[in-house]
Structures are given as structure tokens and as C-alpha cells.
JSON list of C-alpha atoms in Angstrom, two decimals:
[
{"chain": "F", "resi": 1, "resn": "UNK", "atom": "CA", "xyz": [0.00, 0.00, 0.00]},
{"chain": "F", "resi": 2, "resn": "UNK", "atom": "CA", "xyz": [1.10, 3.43, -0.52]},
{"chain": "F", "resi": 3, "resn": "UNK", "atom": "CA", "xyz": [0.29, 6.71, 1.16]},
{"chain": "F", "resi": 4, "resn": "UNK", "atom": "CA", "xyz": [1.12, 10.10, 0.08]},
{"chain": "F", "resi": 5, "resn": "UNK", "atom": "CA", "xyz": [0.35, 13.65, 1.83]},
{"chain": "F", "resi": 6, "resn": "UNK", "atom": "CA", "xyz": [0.17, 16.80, -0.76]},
{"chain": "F", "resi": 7, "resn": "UNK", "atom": "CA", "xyz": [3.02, 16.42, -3.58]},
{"chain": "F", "resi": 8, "resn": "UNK", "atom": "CA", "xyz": [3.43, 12.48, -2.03]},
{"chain": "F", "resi": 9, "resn": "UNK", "atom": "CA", "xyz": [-0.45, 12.09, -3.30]},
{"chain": "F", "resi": 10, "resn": "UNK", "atom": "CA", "xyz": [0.08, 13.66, -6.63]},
{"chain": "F", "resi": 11, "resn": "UNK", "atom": "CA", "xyz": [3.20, 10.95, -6.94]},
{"chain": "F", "resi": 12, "resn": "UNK", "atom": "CA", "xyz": [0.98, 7.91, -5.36]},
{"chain": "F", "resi": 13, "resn": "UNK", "atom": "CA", "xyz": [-1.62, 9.04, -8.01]},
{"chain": "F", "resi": 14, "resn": "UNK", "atom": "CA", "xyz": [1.37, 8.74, -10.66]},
{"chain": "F", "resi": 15, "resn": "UNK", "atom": "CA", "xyz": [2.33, 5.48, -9.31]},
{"chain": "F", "resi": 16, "resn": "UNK", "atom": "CA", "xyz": [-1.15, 4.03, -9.43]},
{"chain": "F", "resi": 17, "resn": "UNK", "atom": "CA", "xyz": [-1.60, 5.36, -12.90]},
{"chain": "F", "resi": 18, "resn": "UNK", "atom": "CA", "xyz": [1.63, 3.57, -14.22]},
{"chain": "F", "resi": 19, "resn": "UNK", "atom": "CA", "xyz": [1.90, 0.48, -11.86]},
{"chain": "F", "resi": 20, "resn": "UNK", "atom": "CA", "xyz": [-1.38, -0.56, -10.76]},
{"chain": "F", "resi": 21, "resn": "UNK", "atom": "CA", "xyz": [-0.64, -3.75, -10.35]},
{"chain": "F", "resi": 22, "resn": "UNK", "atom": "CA", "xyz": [2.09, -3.46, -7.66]},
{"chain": "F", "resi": 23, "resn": "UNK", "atom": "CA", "xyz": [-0.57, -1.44, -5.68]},
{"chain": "F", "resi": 24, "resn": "UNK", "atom": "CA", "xyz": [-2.83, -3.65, -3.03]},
{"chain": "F", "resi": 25, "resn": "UNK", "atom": "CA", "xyz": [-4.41, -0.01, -1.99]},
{"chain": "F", "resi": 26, "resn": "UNK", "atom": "CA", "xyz": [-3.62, 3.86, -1.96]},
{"chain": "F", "resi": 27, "resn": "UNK", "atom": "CA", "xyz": [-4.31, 6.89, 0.01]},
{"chain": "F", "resi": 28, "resn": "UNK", "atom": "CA", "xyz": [-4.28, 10.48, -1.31]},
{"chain": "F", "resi": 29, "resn": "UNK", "atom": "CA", "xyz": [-4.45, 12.88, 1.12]},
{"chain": "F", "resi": 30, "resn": "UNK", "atom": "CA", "xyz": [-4.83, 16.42, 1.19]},
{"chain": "F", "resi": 31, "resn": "UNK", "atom": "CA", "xyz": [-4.34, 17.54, -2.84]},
{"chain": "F", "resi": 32, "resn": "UNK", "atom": "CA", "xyz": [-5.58, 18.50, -6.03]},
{"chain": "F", "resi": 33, "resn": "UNK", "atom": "CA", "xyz": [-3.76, 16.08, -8.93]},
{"chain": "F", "resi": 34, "resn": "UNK", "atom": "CA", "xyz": [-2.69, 18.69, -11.79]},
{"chain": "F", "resi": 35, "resn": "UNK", "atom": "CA", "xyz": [-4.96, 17.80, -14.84]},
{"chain": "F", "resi": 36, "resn": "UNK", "atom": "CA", "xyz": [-7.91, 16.08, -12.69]},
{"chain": "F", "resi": 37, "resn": "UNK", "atom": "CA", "xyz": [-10.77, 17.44, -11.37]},
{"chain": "F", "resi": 38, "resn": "UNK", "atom": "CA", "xyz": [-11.15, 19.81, -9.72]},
{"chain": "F", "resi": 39, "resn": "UNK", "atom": "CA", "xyz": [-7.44, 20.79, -10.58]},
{"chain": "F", "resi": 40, "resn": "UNK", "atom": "CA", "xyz": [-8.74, 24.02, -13.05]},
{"chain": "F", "resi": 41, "resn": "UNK", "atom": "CA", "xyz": [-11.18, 25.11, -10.14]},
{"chain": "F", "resi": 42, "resn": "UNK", "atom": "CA", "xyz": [-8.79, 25.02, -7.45]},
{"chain": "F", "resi": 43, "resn": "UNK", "atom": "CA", "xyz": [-6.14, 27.16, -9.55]},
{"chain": "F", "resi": 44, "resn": "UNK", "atom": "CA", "xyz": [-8.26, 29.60, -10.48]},
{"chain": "F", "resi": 45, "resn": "UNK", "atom": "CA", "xyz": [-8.86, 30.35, -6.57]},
{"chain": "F", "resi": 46, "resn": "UNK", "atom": "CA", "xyz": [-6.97, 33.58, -5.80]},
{"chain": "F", "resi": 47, "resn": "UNK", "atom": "CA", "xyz": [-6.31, 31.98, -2.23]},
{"chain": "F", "resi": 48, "resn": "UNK", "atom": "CA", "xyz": [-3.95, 29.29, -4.33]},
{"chain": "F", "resi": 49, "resn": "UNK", "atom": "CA", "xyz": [-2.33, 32.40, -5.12]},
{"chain": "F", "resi": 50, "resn": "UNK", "atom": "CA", "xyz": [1.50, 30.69, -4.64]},
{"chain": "F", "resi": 51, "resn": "UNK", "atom": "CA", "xyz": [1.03, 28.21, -6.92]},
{"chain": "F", "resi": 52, "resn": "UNK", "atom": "CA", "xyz": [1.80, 30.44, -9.62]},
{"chain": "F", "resi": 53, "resn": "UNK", "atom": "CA", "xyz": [4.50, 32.49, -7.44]},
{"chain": "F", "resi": 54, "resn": "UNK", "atom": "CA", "xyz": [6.47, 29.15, -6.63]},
{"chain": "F", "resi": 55, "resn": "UNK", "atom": "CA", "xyz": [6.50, 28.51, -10.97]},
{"chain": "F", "resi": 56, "resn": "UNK", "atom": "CA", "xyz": [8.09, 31.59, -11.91]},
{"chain": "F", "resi": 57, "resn": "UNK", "atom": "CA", "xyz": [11.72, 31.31, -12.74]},
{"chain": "F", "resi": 58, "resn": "UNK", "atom": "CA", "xyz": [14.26, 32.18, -10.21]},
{"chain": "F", "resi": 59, "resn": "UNK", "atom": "CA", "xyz": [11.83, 34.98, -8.38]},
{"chain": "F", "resi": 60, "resn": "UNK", "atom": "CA", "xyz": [10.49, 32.63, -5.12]},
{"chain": "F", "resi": 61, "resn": "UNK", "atom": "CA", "xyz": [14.32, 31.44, -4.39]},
{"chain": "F", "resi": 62, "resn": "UNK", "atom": "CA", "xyz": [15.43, 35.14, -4.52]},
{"chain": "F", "resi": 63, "resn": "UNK", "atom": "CA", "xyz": [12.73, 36.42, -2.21]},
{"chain": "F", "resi": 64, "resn": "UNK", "atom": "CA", "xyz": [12.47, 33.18, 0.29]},
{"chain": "F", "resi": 65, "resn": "UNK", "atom": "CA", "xyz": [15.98, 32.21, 0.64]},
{"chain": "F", "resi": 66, "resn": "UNK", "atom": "CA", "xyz": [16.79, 33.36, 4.23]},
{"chain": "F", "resi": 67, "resn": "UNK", "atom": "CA", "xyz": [13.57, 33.96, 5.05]},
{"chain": "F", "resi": 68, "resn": "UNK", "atom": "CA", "xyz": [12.47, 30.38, 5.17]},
{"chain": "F", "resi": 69, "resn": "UNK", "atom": "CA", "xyz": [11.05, 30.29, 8.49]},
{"chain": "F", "resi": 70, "resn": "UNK", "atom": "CA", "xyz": [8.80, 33.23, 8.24]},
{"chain": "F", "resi": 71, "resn": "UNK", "atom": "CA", "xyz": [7.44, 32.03, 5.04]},
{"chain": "F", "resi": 72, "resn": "UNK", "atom": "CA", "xyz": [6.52, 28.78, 5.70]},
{"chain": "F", "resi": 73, "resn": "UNK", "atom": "CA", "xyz": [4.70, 29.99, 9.07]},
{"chain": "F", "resi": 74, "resn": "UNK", "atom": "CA", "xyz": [2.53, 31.80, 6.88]},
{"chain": "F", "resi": 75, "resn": "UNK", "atom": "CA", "xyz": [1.37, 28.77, 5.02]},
{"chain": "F", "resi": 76, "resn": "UNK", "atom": "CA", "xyz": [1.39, 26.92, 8.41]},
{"chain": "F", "resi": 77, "resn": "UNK", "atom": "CA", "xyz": [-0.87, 29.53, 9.97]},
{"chain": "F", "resi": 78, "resn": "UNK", "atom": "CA", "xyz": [-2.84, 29.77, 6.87]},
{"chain": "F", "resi": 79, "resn": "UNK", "atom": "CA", "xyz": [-4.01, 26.27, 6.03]},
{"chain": "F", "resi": 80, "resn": "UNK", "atom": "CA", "xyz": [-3.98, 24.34, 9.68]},
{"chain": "F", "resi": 81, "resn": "UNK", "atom": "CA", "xyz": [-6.98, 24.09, 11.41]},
{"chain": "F", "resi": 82, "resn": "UNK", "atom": "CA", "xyz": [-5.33, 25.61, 14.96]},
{"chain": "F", "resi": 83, "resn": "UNK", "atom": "CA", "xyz": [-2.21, 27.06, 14.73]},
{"chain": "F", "resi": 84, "resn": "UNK", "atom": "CA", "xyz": [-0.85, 25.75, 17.97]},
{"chain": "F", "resi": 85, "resn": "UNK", "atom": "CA", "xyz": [-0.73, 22.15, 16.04]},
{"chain": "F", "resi": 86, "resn": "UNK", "atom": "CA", "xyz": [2.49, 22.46, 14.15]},
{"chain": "F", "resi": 87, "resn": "UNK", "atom": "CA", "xyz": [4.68, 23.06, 16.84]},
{"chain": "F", "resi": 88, "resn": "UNK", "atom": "CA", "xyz": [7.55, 25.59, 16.59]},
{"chain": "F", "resi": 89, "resn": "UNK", "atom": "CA", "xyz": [10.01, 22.16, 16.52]},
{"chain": "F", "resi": 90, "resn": "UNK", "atom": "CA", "xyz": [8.28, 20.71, 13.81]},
{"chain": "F", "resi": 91, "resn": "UNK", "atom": "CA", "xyz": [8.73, 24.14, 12.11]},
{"chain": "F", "resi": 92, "resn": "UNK", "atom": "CA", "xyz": [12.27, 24.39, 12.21]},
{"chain": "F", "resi": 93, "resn": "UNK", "atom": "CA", "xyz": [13.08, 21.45, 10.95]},
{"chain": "F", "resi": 94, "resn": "UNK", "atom": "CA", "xyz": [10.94, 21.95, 8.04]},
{"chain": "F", "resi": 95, "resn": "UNK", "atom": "CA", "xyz": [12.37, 25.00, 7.30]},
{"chain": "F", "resi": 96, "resn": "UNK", "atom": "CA", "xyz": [16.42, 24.09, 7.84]},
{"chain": "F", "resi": 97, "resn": "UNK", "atom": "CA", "xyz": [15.39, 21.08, 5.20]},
{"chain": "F", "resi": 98, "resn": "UNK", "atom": "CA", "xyz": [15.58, 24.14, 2.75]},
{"chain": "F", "resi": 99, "resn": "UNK", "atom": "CA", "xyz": [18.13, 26.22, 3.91]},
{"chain": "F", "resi": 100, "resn": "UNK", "atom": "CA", "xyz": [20.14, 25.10, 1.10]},
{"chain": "F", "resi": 101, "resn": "UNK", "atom": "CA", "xyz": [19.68, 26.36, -2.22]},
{"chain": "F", "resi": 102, "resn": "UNK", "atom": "CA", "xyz": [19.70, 23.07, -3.99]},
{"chain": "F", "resi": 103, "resn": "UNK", "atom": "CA", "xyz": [16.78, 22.24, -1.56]},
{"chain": "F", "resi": 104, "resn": "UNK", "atom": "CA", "xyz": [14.78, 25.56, -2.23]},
{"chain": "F", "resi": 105, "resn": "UNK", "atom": "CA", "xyz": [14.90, 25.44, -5.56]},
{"chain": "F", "resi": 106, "resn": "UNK", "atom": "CA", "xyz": [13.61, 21.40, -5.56]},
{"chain": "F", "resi": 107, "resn": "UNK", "atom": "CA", "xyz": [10.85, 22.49, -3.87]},
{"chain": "F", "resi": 108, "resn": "UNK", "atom": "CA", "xyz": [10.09, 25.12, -6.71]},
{"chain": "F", "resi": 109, "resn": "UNK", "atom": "CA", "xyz": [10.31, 22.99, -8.92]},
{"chain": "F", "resi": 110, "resn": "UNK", "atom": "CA", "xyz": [7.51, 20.84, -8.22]},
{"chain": "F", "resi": 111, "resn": "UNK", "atom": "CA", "xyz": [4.75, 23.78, -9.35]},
{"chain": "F", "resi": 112, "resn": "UNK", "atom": "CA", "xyz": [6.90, 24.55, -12.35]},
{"chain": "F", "resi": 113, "resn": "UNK", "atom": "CA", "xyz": [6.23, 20.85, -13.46]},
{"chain": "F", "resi": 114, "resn": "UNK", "atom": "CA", "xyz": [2.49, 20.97, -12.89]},
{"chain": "F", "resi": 115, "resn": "UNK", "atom": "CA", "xyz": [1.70, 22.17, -16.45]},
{"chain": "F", "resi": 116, "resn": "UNK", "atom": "CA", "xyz": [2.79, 19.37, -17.59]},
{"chain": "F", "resi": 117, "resn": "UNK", "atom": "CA", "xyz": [1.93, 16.68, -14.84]},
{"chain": "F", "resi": 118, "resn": "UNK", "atom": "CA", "xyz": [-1.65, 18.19, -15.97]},
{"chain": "F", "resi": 119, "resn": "UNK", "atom": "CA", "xyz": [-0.56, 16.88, -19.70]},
{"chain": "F", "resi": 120, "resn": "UNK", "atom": "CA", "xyz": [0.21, 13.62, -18.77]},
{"chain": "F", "resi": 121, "resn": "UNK", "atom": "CA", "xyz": [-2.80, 13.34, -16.02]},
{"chain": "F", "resi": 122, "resn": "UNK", "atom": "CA", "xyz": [-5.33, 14.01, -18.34]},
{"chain": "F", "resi": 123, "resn": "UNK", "atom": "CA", "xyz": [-5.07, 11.00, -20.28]},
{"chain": "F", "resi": 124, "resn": "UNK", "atom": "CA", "xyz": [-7.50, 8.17, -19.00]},
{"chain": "F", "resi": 125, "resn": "UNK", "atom": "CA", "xyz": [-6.08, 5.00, -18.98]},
{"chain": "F", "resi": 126, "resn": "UNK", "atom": "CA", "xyz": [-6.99, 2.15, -21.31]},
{"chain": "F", "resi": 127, "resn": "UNK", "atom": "CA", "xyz": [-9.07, 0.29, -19.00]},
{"chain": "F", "resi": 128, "resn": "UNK", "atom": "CA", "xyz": [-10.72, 1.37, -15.26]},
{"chain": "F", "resi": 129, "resn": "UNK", "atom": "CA", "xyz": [-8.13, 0.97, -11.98]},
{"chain": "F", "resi": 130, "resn": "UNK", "atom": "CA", "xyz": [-9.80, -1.23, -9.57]},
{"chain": "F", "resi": 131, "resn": "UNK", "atom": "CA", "xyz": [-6.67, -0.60, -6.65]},
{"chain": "F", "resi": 132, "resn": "UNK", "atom": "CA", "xyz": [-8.94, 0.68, -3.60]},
{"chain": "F", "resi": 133, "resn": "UNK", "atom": "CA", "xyz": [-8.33, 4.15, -3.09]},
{"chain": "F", "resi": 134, "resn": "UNK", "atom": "CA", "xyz": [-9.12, 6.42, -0.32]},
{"chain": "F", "resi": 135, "resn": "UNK", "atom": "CA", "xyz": [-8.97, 10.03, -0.48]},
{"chain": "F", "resi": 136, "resn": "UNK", "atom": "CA", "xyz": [-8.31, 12.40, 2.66]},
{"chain": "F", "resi": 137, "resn": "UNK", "atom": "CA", "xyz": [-9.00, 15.63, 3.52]},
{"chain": "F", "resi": 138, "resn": "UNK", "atom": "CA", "xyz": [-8.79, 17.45, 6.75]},
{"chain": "F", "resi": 139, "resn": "UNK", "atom": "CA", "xyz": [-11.85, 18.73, 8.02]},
{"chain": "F", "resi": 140, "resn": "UNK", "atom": "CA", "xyz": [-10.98, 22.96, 8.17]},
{"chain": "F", "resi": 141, "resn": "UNK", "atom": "CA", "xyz": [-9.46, 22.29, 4.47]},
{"chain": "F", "resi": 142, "resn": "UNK", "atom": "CA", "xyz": [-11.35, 24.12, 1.73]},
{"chain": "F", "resi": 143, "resn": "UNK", "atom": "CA", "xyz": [-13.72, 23.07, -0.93]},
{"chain": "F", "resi": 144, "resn": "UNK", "atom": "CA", "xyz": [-15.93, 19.73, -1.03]},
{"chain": "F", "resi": 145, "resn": "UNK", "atom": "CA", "xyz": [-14.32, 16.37, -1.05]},
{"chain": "F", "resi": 146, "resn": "UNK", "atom": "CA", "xyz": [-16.79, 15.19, -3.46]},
{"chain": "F", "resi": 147, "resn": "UNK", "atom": "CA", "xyz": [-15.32, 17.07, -5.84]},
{"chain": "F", "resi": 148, "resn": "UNK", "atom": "CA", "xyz": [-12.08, 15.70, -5.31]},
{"chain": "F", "resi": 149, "resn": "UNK", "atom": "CA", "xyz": [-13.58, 11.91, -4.98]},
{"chain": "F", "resi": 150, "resn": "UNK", "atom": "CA", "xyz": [-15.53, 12.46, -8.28]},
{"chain": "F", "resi": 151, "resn": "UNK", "atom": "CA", "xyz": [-12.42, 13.84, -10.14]},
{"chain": "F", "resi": 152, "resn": "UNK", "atom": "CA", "xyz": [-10.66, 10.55, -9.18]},
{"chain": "F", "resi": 153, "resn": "UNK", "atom": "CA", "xyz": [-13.45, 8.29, -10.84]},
{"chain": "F", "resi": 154, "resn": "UNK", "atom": "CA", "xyz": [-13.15, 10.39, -13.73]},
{"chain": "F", "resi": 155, "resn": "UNK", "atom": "CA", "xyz": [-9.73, 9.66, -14.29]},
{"chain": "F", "resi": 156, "resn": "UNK", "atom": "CA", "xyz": [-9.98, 5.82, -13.82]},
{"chain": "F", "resi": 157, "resn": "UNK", "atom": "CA", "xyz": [-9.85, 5.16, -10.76]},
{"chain": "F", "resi": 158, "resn": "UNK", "atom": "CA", "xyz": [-13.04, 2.93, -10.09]},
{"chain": "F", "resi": 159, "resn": "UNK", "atom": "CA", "xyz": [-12.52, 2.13, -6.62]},
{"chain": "F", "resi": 160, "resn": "UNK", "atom": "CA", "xyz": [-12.40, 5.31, -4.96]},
{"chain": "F", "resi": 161, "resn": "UNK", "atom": "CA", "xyz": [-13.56, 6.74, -1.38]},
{"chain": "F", "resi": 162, "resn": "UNK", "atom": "CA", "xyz": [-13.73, 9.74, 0.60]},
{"chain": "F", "resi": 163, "resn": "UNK", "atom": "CA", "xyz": [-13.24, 10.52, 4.02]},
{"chain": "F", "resi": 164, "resn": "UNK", "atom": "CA", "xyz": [-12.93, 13.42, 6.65]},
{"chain": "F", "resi": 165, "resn": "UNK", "atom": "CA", "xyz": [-9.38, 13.87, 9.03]},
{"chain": "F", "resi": 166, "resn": "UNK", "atom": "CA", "xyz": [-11.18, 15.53, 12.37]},
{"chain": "F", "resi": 167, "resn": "UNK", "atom": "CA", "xyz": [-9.93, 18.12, 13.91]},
{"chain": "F", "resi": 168, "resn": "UNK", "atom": "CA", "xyz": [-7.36, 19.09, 11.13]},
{"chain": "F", "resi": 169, "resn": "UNK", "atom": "CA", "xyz": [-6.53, 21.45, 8.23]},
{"chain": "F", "resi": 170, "resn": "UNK", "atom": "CA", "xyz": [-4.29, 20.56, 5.16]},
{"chain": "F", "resi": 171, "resn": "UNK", "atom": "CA", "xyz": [-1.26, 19.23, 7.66]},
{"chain": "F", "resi": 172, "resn": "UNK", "atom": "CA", "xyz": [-3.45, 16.58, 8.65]},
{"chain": "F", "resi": 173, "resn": "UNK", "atom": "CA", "xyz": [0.30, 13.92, 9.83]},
{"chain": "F", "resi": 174, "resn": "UNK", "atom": "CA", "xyz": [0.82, 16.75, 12.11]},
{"chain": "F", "resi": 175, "resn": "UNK", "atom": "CA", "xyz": [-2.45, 18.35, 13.55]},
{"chain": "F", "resi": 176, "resn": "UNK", "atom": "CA", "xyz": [-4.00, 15.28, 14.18]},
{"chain": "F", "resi": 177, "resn": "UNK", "atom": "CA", "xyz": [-1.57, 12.11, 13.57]},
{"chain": "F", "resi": 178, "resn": "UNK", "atom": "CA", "xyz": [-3.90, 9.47, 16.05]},
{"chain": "F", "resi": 179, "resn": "UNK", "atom": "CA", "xyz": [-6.83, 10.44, 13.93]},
{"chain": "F", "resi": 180, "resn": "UNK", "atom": "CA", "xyz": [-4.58, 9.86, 10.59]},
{"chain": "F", "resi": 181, "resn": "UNK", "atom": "CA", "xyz": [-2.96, 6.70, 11.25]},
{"chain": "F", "resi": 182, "resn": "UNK", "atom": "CA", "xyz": [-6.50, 4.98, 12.73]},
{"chain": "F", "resi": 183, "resn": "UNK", "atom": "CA", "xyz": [-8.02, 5.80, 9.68]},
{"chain": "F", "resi": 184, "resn": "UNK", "atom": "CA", "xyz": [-5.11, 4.45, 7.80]},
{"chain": "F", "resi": 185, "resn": "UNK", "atom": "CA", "xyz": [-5.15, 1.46, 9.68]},
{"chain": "F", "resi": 186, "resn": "UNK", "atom": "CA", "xyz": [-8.02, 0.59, 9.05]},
{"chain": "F", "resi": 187, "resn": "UNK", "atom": "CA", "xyz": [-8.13, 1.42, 5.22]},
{"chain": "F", "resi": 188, "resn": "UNK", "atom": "CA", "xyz": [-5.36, -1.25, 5.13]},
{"chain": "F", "resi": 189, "resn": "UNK", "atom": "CA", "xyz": [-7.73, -3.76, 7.03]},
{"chain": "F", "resi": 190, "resn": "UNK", "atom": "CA", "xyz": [-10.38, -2.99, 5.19]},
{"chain": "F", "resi": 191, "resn": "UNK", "atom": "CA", "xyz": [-8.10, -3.82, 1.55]},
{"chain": "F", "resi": 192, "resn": "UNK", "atom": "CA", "xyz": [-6.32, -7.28, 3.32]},
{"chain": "F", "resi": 193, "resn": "UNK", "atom": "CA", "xyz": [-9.81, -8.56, 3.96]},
{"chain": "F", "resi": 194, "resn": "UNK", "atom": "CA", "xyz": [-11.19, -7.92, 0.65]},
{"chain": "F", "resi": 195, "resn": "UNK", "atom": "CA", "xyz": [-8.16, -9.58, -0.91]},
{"chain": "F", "resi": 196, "resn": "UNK", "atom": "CA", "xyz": [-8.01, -12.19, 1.38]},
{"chain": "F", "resi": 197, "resn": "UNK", "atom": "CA", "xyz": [-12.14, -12.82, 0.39]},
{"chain": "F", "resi": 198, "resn": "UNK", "atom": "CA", "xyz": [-11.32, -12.44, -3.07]},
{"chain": "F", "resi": 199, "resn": "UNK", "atom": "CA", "xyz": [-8.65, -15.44, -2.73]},
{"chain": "F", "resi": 200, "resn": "UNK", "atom": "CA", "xyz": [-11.29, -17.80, -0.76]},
{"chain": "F", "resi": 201, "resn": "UNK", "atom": "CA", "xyz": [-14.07, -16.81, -3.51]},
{"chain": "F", "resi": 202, "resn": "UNK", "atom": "CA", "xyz": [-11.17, -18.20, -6.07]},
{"chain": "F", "resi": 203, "resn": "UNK", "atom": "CA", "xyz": [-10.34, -21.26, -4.55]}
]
């Protein structure tokens, strides 16, 4: 099984598109996948306003490099449910893990490939995914999951639910972890006794 927050779900999304079959289940958590519903909504949204900062050229490493700490707060303050969650630890090693240039720039990167993640997103595959697949979302985060759940099917993934992180925003590993890794227990319980019924009903 693999489980991906933000970026990590856009990649899990990748990795079920390409390599279904080494896949017994998948959680997305947290995301919009570029080219897939309701990807075109949610960067339209003048709140998603840094997606487009982070993809010009050069400009966000200039203006964030030494000021790492500051910006990120913003986005931690911004998009958690309560503040107080991400705790000023948790913060500074996020930050120092892009104190280098190299690192800064990495992380850039990402939004200046979604134009053409979108590309390669937006074709359907040849026949439906049946992999379960459970989308999260915390509970302050904006817009409807159903959107997000329904833009999933769309793209061929047939197997597809939703479900609500309590008590959390976007940083749903680190506002509320207990809530997180129950739900992901049991999402992997859920997937080893459907295969394991699936085996008996074959025999």
C-alpha cells in the first residue's frame, strides 16, 4: 500500500496510474492532482495564489531564501486548522530542510512541473483501476471532497472513497496524527480482507 500527503499524493496518483498492479491499496491525502478534477477550479482560486508564485523562474528562491522560516509559518498559519498544532520544533526542521539552495529550488520545482503533470494526467487510462483508493482531507481544508472523490473516478480510478481527518486542516500527519494513522489502519484492514475474500471466492 502506498500513502502520500500533498506532492506524495500527486506521486501515489502517478504510481497508481503507471503500476497498478504493484498497488494492493492507496491513500491520497490532502491535494488537487494537476490535470484532474477539480485541478482548473482550485487554480483559479486567488487563495492558491502561490502556486503560480512558486512557478516563476528564479523569483520565489530570490525572495524566500533566508527567510524560510517566516514564510513557511505563513502557510502553516494559513491552512492548519489551529495554529498551535504544528509546533515551533516541527517548524524548524521543516524550514532548515531548505536552507540550502539546492533544496529551495527542488521544492520550486515541483509547481513549475504541474503544467505538464496536468498533460500527462489528463489521459485516461486504457481500462478502469480497480486498486482501492481512499482520499483524505482534513476537516478545516477548503472546498468539497466530493469534488475531489468524483475527479478521481473520472480519471480511472473505479474504486475510490472519501473521508474526513477531524480536527485538522491541510497538515493533517501533524495536527492530528492518532486520527490519521487509525483511519489508515483501518483502510489497510479494510483492503487485506477484501483480498483475502477475493482469494477464498477463487479457490
Amino acid at each position: 500500500m502506498a500513502a502520500g500527503h500533498d506532492v506524495g499524493g500527486q506521486i501515489v496518483f502517478a504510481l497508481l496510474r503507471d503500476h497498478p498492479d504493484i498497488l494492493s491499496g492507496a491513500a491520497i491525502m490532502d491535494v488537487v492532482i494537476p490535470g484532474i478534477a477539480p485541478w482548473e477550479k482550485v487554480i483559479r482560486d486567488p487563495r492558491i495564489w502561490h502556486f503560480a508564485f512558486h512557478a516563476v523562474p528564479a523569483l520565489p528562491e530570490t525572495l524566500v531564501s533566508g527567510h524560510q522560516s517566516a514564510y513557511f509559518d505563513f502557510f502553516f498559519n494559513v491552512l492548519s486548522k489551529d495554529r498551535a498544532s504544528i509546533p515551533d520544533d516541527a517548524r524548524e526542521i521543516y524550514a532548515k530542510a531548505y536552507s540550502r539552495p539546492e533544496s529551495l529550488q527542488a521544492g520550486f520545482d515541483w509547481y513549475r512541473a504541474f503544467p505538464e503533470d496536468a498533460k500527462v494526467n489528463a489521459a485516461r487510462p486504457a481500462k478502469p483501476i480497480a486498486v482501492p483508493v481512499l482520499y483524505l482531507r482534513g476537516a478545516a481544508e477548503s472546498g468539497a471532497i466530493g469534488d475531489y472523490v468524483d475527479g478521481l473516478r473520472a480519471a480511472g480510478l473505479s474504486n475510490v472513497e472519501g473521508d474526513i481527518i477531524a480536527g485538522s486542516g491541510h497538515f493533517v500527519a501533524d495536527e492530528n496524527p492518532e486520527a490519521l494513522a487509525a483511519r489508515l489502519a483501518r483502510f489497510h484492514r479494510e483492503i487485506s480482507a477484501a483480498s483475502s475474500n477475493s482469494t477464498w471466492r477463487q479457490a
